[in-house]
């Protein structure tokens, strides 16, 4: 009987070409502890049994829609290497648009003399992605972040420590446990309808990070409703939402009294992030 040939990097990539090439390459780099350049320059390298077993297990998991980030234990966001696992949503590239907008909002506000530092809040921080990206860009801003899940806060805290980016974490159901006021509030809340067919591909991630009542709008509505009580005068609220929720988000912001309302599209051309500024006096202006 002919001896079975040991798979090589090239043949293994060919064998699994129904999966995204970039994911296969990242998996190979991780398991073989090598660079992408090495993969490209050594396609004939044989894969040892142990590496092959791990890679085949990962391929099986990818076919079951387990995100690669859960397998490698890391995800890059805003150029930062974040540790992630099943306790948190894997941060998405589209969410970097929310970070961009939040940084622009911070440029537009300034703390009145004698009131202390600029303050920003990330609601539903998960892995800490948004808060840590902001902390990385603006060391002068006091960044707070909350989540209703202690598991998420543990991941965010570990990432904050590992990256040396201090943020203040709160266990809170949206604003319930928050008594400060902020110049910028951002949130990427759950916004998927429980009947949405896309959910079948997101089974590995926490349902509590994904699904919201009322066609996915319940958490967006509750944040828009409560945010003015926690915004400094002239403060901004910026929200990520579903591809078809831009109109509803703008309408809810306008009805709550926000001004300068805008929306930005993602790379796929879908409305993804909406924002507004609140200039009425609702917050009692105690900073810190
Ligand atoms: C879509 S995930 C976003 C995670 C992270 N901010 C990101 O962009 O990758 C939503 C997050 O909101 C949190 N969350 C859900 N309901 C919440 C609530 N009532 N109060 C605070 N956080 C909540 C979830 O635990 C989850 O971490």
Short mmCIF file of N, CA, C and O in Angstrom, two decimals, residues 80 150 198 228:
data_model
loop_
_atom_site.label_atom_id
_atom_site.label_comp_id
_atom_site.label_asym_id
_atom_site.label_seq_id
_atom_site.Cartn_x
_atom_site.Cartn_y
_atom_site.Cartn_z
N UNK A 80 -4.18 47.32 18.79
CA UNK A 80 -3.86 46.78 20.11
C UNK A 80 -4.16 45.27 20.12
O UNK A 80 -5.21 44.85 19.60
N UNK A 150 -19.93 40.45 34.91
CA UNK A 150 -18.65 40.43 35.64
C UNK A 150 -17.58 39.71 34.82
O UNK A 150 -16.40 40.03 34.90
N UNK A 198 -28.93 36.13 10.66
CA UNK A 198 -27.47 36.18 10.83
C UNK A 198 -27.02 35.55 12.14
O UNK A 198 -25.86 35.18 12.31
N UNK A 228 -28.66 61.82 28.48
CA UNK A 228 -28.59 63.25 28.82
C UNK A 228 -28.36 63.50 30.32
O UNK A 228 -27.75 64.51 30.68
#
